[in-house]
GROMACS .gro file of N, CA and C in nm:
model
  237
    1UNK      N    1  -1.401   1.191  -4.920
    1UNK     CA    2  -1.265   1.212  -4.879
    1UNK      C    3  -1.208   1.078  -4.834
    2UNK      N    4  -1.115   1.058  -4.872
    2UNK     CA    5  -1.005   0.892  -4.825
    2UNK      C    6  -0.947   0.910  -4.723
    3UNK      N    7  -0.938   0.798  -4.622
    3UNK     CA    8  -0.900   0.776  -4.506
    3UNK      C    9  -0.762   0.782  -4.551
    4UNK      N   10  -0.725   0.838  -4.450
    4UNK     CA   11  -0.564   0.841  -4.468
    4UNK      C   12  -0.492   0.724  -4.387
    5UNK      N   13  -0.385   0.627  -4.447
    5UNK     CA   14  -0.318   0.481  -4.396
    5UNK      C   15  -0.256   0.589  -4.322
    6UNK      N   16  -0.194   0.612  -4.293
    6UNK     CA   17  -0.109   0.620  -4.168
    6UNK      C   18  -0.170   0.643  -4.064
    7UNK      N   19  -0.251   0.738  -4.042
    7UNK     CA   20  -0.339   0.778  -3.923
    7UNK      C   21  -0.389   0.641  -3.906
    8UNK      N   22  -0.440   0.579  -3.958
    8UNK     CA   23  -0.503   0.464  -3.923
    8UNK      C   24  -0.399   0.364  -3.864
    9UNK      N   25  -0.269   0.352  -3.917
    9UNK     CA   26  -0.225   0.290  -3.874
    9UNK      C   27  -0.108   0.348  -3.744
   10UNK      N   28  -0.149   0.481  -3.741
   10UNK     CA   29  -0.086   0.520  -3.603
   10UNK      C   30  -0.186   0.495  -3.482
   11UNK      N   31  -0.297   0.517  -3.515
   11UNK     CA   32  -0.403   0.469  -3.406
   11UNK      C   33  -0.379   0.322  -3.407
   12UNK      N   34  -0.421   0.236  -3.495
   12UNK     CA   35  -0.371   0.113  -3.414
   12UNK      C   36  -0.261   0.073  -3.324
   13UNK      N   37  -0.108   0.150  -3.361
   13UNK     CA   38  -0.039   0.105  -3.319
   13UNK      C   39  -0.069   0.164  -3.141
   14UNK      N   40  -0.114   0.287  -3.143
   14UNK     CA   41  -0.182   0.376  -3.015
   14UNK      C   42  -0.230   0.264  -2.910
   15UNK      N   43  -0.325   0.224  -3.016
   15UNK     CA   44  -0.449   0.121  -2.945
   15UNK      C   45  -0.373  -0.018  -2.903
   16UNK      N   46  -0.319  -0.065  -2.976
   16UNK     CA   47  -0.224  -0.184  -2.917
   16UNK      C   48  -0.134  -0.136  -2.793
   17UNK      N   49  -0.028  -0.036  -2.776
   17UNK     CA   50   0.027   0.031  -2.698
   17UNK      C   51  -0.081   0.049  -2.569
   18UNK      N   52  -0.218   0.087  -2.608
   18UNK     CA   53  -0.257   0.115  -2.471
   18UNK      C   54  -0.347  -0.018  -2.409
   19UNK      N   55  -0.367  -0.112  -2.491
   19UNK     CA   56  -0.369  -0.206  -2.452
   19UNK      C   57  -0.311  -0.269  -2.386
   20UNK      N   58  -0.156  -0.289  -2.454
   20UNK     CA   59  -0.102  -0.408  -2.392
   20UNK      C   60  -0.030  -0.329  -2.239
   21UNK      N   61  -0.050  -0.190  -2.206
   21UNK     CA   62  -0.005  -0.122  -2.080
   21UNK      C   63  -0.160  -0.150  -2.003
   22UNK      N   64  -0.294  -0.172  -2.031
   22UNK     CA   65  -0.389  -0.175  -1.958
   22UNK      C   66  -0.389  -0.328  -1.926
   23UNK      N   67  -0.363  -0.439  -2.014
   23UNK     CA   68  -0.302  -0.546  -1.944
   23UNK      C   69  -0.187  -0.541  -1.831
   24UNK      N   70  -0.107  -0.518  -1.860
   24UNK     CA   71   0.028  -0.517  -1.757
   24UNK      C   72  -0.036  -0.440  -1.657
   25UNK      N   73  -0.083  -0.347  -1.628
   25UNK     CA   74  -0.146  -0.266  -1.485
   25UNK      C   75  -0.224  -0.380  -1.445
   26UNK      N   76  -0.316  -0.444  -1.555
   26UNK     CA   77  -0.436  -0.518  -1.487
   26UNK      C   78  -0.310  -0.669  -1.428
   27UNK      N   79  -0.248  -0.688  -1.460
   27UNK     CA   80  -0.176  -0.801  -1.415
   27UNK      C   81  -0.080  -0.765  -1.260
   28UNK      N   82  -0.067  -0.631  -1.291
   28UNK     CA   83   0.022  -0.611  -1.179
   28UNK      C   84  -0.061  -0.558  -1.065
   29UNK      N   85  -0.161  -0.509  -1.084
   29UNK     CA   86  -0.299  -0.473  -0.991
   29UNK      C   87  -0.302  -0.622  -0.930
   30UNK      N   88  -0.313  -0.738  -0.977
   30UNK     CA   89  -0.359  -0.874  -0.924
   30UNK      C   90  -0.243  -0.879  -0.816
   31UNK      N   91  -0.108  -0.897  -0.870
   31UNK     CA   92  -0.054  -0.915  -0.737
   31UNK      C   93  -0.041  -0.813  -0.638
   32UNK      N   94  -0.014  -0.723  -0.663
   32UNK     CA   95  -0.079  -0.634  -0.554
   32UNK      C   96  -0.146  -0.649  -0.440
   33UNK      N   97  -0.243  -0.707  -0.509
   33UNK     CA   98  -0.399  -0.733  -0.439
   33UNK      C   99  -0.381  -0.873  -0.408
   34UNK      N  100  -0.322  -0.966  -0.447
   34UNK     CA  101  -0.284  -1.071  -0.391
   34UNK      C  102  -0.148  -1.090  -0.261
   35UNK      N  103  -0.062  -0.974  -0.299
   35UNK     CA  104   0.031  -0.951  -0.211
   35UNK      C  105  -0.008  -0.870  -0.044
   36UNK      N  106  -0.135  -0.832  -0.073
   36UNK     CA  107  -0.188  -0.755   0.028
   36UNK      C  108  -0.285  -0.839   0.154
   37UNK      N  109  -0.357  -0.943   0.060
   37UNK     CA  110  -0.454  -1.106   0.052
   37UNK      C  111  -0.346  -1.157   0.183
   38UNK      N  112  -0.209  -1.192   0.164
   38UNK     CA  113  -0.145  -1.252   0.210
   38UNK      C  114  -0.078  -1.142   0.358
   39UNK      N  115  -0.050  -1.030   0.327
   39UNK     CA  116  -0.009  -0.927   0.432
   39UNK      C  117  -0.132  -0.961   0.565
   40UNK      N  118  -0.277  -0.960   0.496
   40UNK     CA  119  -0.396  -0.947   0.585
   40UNK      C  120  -0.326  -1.098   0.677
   41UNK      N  121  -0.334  -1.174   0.616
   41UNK     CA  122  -0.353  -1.308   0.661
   41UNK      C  123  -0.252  -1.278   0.751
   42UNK      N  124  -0.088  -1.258   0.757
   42UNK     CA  125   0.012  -1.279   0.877
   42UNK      C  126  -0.033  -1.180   0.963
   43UNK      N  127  -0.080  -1.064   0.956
   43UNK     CA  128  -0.158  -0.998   1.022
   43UNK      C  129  -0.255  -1.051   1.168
   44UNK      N  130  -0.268  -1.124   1.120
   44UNK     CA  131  -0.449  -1.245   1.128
   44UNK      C  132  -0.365  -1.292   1.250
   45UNK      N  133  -0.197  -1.368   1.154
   45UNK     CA  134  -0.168  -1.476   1.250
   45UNK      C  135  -0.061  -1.429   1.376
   46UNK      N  136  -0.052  -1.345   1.362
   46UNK     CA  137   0.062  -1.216   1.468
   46UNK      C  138  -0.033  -1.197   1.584
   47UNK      N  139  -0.186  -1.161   1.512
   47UNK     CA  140  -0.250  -1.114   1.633
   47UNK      C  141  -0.322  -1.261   1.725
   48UNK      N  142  -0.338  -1.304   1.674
   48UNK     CA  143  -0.368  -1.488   1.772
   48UNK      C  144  -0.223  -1.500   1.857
   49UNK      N  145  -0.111  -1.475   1.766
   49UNK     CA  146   0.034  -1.511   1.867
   49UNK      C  147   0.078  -1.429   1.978
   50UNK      N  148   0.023  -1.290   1.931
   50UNK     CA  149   0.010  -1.175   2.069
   50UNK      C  150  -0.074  -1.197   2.175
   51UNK      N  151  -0.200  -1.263   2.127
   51UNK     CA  152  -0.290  -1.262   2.245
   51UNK      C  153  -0.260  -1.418   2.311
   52UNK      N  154  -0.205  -1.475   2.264
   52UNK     CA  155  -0.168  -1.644   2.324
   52UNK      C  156  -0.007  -1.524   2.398
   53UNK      N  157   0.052  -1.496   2.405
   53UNK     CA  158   0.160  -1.426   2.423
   53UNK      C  159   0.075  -1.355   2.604
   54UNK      N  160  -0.032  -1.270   2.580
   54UNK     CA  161  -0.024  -1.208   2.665
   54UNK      C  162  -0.135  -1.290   2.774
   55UNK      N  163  -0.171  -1.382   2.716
   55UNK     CA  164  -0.270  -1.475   2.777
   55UNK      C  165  -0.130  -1.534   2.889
   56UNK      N  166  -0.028  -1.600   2.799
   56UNK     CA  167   0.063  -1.656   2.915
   56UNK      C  168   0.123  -1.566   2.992
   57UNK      N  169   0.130  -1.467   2.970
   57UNK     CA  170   0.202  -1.357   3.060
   57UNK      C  171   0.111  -1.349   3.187
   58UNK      N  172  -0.007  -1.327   3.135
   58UNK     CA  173  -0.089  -1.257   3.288
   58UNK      C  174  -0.114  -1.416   3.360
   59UNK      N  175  -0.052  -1.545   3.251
   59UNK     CA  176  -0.033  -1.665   3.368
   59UNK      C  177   0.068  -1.643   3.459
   60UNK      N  178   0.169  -1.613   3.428
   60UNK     CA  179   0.289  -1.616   3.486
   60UNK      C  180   0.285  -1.493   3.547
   61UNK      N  181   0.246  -1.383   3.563
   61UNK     CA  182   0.239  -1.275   3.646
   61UNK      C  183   0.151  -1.323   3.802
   62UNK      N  184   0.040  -1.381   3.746
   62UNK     CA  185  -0.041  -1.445   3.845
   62UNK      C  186   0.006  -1.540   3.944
   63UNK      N  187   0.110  -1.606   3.898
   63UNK     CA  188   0.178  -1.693   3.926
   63UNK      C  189   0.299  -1.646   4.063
   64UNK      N  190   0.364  -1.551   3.991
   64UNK     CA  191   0.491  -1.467   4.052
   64UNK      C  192   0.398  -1.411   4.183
   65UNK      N  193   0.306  -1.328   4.196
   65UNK     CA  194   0.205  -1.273   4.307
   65UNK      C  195   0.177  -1.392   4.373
   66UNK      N  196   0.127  -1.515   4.318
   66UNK     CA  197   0.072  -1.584   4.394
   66UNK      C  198   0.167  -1.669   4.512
   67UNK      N  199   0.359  -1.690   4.450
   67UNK     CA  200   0.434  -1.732   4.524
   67UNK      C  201   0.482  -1.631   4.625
   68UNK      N  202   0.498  -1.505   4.572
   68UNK     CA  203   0.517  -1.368   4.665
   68UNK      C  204   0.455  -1.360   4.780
   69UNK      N  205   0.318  -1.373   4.735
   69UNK     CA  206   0.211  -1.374   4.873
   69UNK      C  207   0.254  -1.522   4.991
   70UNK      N  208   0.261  -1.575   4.895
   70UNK     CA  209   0.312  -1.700   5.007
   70UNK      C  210   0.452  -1.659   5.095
   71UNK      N  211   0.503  -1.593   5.050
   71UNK     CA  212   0.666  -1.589   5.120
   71UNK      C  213   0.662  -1.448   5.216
   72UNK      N  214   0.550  -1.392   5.207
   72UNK     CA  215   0.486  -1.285   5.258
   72UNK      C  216   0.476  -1.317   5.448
   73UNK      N  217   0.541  -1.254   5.496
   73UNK     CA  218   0.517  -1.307   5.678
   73UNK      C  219   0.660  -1.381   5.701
   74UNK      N  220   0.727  -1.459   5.601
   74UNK     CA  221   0.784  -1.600   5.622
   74UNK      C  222   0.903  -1.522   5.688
   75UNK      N  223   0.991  -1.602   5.760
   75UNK     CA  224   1.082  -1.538   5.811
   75UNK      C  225   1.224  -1.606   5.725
   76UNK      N  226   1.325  -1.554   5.686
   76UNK     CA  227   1.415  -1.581   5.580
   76UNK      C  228   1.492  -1.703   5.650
   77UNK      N  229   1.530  -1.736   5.773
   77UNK     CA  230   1.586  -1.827   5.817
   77UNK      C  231   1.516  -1.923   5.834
   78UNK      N  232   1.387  -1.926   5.822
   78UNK     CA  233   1.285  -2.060   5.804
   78UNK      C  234   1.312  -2.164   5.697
   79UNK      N  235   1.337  -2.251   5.714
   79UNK     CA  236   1.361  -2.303   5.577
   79UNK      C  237   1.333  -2.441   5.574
   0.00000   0.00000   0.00000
């Protein structure tokens, strides 16, 4: 029995079609995954700037108590 051209050449055209869409996913999968690479990273750098953030806070909280306590007793017309 003879292969029939068209079928054959509807499957190729199939096979090219699902090719060149399993490229484009595989290309757009990369940035994705590269766009995500980069999300992690500001992530990374937000949380170093929060904790430098709350590192100076509990300076300056420490700070505010520590002049409070001093003015603590003082009498307001002392000066």
């Amino acid at each position: 029995m003879p292969e029939d051209p068209i079928a054959h050449s509807e499957l190729a055209a199939l096979t090219r079609r699902f090719e060149e869409v399993a490229e484009k996913h595989g290309r757009e999968f990369g940035i994705i995954k590269s766009d995500l690479t980069a999300v992690r990273l500001q992530i990374g750098n937000l949380d170093q700037k929060v904790e430098a953030l709350d590192k100076k806070i509990d300076r300056n909280q420490a700070q505010i108590i520590e002049l409070l306590t001093q003015l603590v007793g003082q009498r307001p017309d002392a000066g």
